[in-house]
Coordinates of C-alpha atoms in Angstrom, one line a residue:
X1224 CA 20.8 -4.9 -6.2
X1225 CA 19.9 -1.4 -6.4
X1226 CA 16.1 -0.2 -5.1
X1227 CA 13.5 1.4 -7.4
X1228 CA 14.0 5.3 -6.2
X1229 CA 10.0 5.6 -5.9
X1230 CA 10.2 2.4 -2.7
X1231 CA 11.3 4.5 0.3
X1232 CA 12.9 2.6 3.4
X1233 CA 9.4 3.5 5.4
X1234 CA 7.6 1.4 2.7
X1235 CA 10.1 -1.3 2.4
X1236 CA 9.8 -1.5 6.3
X1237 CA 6.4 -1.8 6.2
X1238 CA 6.1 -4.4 3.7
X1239 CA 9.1 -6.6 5.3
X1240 CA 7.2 -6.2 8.9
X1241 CA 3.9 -7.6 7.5
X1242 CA 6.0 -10.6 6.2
X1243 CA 7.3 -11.3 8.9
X1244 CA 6.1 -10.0 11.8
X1245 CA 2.8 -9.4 11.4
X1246 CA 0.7 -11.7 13.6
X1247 CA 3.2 -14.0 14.9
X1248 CA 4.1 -11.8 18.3
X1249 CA 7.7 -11.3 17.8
X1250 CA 10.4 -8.6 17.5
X1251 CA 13.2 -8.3 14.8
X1252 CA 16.4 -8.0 15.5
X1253 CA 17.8 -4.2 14.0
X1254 CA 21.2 -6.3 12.7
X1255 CA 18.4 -8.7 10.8
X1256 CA 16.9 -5.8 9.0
X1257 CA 20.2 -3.8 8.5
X1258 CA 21.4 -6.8 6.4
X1259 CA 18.3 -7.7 4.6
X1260 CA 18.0 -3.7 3.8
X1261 CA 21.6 -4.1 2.7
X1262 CA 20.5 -6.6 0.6
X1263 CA 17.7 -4.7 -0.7
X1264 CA 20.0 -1.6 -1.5
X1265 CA 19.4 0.3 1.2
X1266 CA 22.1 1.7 3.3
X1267 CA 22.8 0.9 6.9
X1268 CA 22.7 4.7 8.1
X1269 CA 19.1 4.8 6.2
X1270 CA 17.7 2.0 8.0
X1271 CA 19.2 3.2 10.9
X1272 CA 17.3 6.4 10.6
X1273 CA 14.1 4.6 9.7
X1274 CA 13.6 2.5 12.9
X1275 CA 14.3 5.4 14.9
X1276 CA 11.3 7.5 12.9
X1277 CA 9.8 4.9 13.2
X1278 CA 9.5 4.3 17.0
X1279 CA 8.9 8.3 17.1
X1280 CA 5.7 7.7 15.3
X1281 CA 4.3 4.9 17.3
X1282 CA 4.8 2.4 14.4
X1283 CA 7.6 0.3 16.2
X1284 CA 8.4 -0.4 19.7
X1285 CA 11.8 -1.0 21.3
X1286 CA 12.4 -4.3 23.1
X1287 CA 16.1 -4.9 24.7
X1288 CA 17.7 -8.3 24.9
X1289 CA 20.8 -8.2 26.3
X1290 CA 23.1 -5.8 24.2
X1291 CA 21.0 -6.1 21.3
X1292 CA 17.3 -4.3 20.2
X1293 CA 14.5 -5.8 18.9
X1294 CA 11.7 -3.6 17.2
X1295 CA 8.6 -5.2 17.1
X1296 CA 4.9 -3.4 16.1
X1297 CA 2.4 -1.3 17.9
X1298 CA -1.3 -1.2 17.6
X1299 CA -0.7 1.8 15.3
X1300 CA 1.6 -0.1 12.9
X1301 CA -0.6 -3.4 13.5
X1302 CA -3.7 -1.8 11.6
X1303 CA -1.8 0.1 8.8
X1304 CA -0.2 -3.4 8.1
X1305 CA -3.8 -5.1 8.1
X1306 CA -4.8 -2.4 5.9
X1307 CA -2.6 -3.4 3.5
X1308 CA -2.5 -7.3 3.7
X1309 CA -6.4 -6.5 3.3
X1310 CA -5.9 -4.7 0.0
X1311 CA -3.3 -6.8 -1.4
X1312 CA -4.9 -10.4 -0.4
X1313 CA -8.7 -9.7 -0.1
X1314 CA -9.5 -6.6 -1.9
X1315 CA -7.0 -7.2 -5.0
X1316 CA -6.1 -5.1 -8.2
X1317 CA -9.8 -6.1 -10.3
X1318 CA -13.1 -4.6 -8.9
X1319 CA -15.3 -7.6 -10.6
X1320 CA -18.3 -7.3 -8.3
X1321 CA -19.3 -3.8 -7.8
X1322 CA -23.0 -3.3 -6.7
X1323 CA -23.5 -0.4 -8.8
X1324 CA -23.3 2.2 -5.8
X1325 CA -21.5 5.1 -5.5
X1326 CA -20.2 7.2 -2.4
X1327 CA -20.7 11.0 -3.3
X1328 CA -18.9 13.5 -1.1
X1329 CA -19.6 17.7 -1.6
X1330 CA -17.8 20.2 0.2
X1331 CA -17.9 23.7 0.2
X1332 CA -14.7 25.5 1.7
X1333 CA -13.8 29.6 2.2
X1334 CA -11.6 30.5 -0.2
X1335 CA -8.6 31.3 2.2
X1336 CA -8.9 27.8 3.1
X1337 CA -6.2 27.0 0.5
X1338 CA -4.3 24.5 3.1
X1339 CA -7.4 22.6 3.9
X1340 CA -8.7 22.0 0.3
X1341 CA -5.5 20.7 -0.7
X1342 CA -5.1 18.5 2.2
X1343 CA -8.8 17.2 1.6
X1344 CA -8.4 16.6 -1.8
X1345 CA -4.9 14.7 -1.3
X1346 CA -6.8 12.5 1.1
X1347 CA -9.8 11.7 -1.1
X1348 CA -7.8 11.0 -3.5
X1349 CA -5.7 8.6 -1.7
X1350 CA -9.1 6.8 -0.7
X1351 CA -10.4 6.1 -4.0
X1352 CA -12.2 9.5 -4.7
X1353 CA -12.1 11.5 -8.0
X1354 CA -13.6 14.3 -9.0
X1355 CA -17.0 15.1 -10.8
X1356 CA -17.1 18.4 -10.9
X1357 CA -15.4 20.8 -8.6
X1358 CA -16.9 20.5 -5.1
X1359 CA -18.2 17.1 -5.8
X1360 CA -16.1 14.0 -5.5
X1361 CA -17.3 10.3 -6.2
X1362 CA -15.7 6.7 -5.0
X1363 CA -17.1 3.2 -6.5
X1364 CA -18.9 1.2 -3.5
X1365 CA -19.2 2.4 -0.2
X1366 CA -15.9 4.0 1.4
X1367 CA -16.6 5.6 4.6
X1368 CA -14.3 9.0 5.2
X1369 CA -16.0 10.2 8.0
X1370 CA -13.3 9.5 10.0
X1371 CA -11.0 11.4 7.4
X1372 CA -13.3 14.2 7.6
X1373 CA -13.2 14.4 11.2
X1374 CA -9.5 14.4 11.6
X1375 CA -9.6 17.1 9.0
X1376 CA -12.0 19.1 11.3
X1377 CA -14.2 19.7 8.2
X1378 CA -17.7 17.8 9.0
X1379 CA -19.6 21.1 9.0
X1380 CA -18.2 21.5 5.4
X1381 CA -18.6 17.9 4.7
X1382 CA -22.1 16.4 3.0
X1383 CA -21.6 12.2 1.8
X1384 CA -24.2 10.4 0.3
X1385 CA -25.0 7.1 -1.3
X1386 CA -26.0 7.0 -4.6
X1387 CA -26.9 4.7 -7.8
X1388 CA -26.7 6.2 -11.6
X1389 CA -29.1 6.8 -13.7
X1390 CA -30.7 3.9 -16.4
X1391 CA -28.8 6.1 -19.2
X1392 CA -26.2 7.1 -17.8
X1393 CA -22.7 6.5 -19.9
X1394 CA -20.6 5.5 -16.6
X1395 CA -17.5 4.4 -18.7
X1396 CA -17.1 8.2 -20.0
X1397 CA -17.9 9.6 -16.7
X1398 CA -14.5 7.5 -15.0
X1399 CA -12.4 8.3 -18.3
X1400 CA -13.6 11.8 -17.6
X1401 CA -13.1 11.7 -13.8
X1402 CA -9.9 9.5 -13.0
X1403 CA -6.3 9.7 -15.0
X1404 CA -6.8 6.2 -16.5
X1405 CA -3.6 6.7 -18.9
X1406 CA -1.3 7.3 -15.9
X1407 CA -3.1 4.2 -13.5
X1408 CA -2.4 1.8 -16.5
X1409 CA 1.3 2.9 -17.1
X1410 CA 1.5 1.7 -13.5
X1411 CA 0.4 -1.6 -14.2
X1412 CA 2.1 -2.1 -17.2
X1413 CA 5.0 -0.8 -15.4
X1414 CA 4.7 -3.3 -12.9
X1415 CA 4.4 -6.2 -15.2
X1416 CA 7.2 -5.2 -17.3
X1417 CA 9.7 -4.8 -14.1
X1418 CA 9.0 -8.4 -12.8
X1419 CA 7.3 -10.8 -15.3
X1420 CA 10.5 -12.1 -16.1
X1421 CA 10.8 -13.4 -12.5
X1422 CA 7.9 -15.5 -13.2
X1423 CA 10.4 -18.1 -14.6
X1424 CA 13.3 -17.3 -13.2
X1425 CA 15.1 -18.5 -9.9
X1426 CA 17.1 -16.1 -7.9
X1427 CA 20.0 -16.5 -5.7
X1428 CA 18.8 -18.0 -2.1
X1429 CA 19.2 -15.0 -0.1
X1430 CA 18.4 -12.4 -2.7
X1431 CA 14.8 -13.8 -2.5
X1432 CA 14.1 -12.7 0.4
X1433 CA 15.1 -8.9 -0.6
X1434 CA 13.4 -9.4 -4.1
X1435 CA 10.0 -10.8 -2.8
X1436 CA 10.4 -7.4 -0.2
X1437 CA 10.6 -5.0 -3.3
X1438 CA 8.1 -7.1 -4.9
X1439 CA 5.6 -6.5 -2.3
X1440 CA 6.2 -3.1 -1.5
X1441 CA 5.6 -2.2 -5.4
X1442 CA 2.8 -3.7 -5.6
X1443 CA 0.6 -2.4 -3.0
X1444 CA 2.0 1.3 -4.1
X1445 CA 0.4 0.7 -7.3
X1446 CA -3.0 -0.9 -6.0
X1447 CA -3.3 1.6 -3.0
X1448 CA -3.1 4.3 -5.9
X1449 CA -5.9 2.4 -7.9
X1450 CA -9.4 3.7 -6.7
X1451 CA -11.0 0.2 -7.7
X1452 CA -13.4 0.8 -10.4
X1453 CA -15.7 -1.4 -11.4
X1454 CA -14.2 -3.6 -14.7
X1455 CA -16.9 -3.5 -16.6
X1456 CA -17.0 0.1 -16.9
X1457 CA -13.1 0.1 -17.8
X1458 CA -11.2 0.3 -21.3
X1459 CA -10.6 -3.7 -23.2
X1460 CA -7.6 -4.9 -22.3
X1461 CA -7.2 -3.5 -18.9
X1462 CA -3.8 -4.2 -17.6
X1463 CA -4.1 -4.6 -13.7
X1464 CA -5.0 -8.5 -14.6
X1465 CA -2.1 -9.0 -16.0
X1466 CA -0.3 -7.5 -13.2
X1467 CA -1.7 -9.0 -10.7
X1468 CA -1.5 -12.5 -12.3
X1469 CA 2.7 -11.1 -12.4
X1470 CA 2.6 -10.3 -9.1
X1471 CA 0.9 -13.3 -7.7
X1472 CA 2.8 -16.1 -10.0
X1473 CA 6.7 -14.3 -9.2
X1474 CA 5.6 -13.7 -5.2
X1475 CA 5.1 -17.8 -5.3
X1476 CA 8.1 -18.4 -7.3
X1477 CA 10.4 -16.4 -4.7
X1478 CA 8.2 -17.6 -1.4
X1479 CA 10.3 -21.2 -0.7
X1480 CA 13.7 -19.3 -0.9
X1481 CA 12.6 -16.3 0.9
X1482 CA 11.4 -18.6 3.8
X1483 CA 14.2 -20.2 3.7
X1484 CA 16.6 -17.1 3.3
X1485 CA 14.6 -15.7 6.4
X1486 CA 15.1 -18.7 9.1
X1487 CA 19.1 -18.1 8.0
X1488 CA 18.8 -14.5 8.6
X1489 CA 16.6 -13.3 10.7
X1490 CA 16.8 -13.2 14.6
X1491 CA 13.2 -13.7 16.4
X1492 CA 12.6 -13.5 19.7
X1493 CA 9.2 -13.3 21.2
X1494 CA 7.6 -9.9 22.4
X1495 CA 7.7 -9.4 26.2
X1496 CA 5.0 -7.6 27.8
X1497 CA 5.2 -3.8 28.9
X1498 CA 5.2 -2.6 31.9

């Protein structure tokens, strides 16, 4: 099995941590994920080099048993992986029941600030934002950045408001005007096409648990790049049902084996406390 070249070994880590780590206070053994990796296509010097970013970023800790290490999660990598099993499991792919409000951010930066605007724009972008006109950027619902903002050390260039449009306002030609719909569909349909097939197929036992990996990884690439706008408001047809129906059905389908594939697999032990 060969990995899709856009899943790096950071996100494939991330996704197989919140399988199976997340919330049950263990650490994995680094042989485990070597050989499911293997599995997945990724090499043994790449996971290798992975772990060790890892721990260097406060996403994993260390835990020795014996001659063998564990890596288990910090409080850093806890929330990122909440963040995600959030988005995935609670927030999902079709924004159904917007409230009709809208989080406005303006900014006004010098125009040597080159760095900062493109490092503020990246991040809006990322949560949800698009933009309106130049200096003013817009979010369905209420997304707080302040804390973005902050860490960005821009608050005194920063304004955000709430806001609600106008009666006669057109608001499906403002989002085909402010988002790149085209490219956020081919996504979808991208998705579906990849792994709809799985829907009725049955894998080998312990390629499950590699597929159901990818699986998950994919899919909350193309949902975290999906600023949630309201449904209503979107084009007929709108394929991030469809995908997520895909998604949902083949992660299912591949769950028993996976399970299964992971008891055989993977070594557990339970995380001691520091020191």
């Amino acid at each position: 099995m060969t990995t899709d070249e856009a899943l790096r070994p950071q996100s494939l880590m991330l996704s197989f941590l919140g399988d199976q780590v997340l919330g049950r206070d263990v650490c994995v053994y680094s042989g485990s994920v070597i050989d499911v990796f293997g599995r997945a296509g990724v090499g043994e010097h790449a996971t290798r080099s992975t772990l060790t970013r890892m721990v260097g970023r406060d996403l994993l800790r260390r835990q020795r048993e014996g001659r063998r290490m564990y890596f288990g999660l910090t409080e850093r990598s806890e929330s990122v992986l909440r963040d995600g099993e959030q988005r995935i499991w609670e927030e999902g792919a079709v924004n159904r029941h917007w409230d009709g409000s809208w989080t406005l951010l303006g900014f006004s930066l010098p125009e040597s600030w080159q760095r900062q605007r493109h490092d503020l724009r990246a991040q809006l972008t990322w949560s949800g934002f698009g933009p309106l006109f130049g200096g003013l950027w817009i979010a369905p619902g209420e997304v707080d950045v302040s804390a973005l903002v902050t860490e960005l050390g821009l608050s005194a260039h920063v304004k955000i408001f709430r806001a609600h449009a106008d009666a006669g306002m057109d608001i499906g030609a403002m989002i085909e005007e402010t988002w790149e719909l085209d490219e956020l569909a081919t996504r979808y349909e991208a998705f579906t096409h990849r792994w709809q097939h799985w829907e009725t197929s049955e894998p080998a036992a312990d390629e499950a648990l590699a597929l159901r990996l990818r699986l998950s990884t994919e899919w909350l690439q193309v949902v975290r790049r999906d600023p949630r706008l309201p449904v209503k408001h979107l084009p007929d047809n709108w394929p991030a049902e469809q995908a997520e129906k895909t998604f949902h059905t083949v992660y299912a389908q591949l769950t028993p084996l996976a399970r299964e594939s992971a008891e055989r697999l993977l070594d557990l032990v339970p995380v001691r406390p520091g020191p």
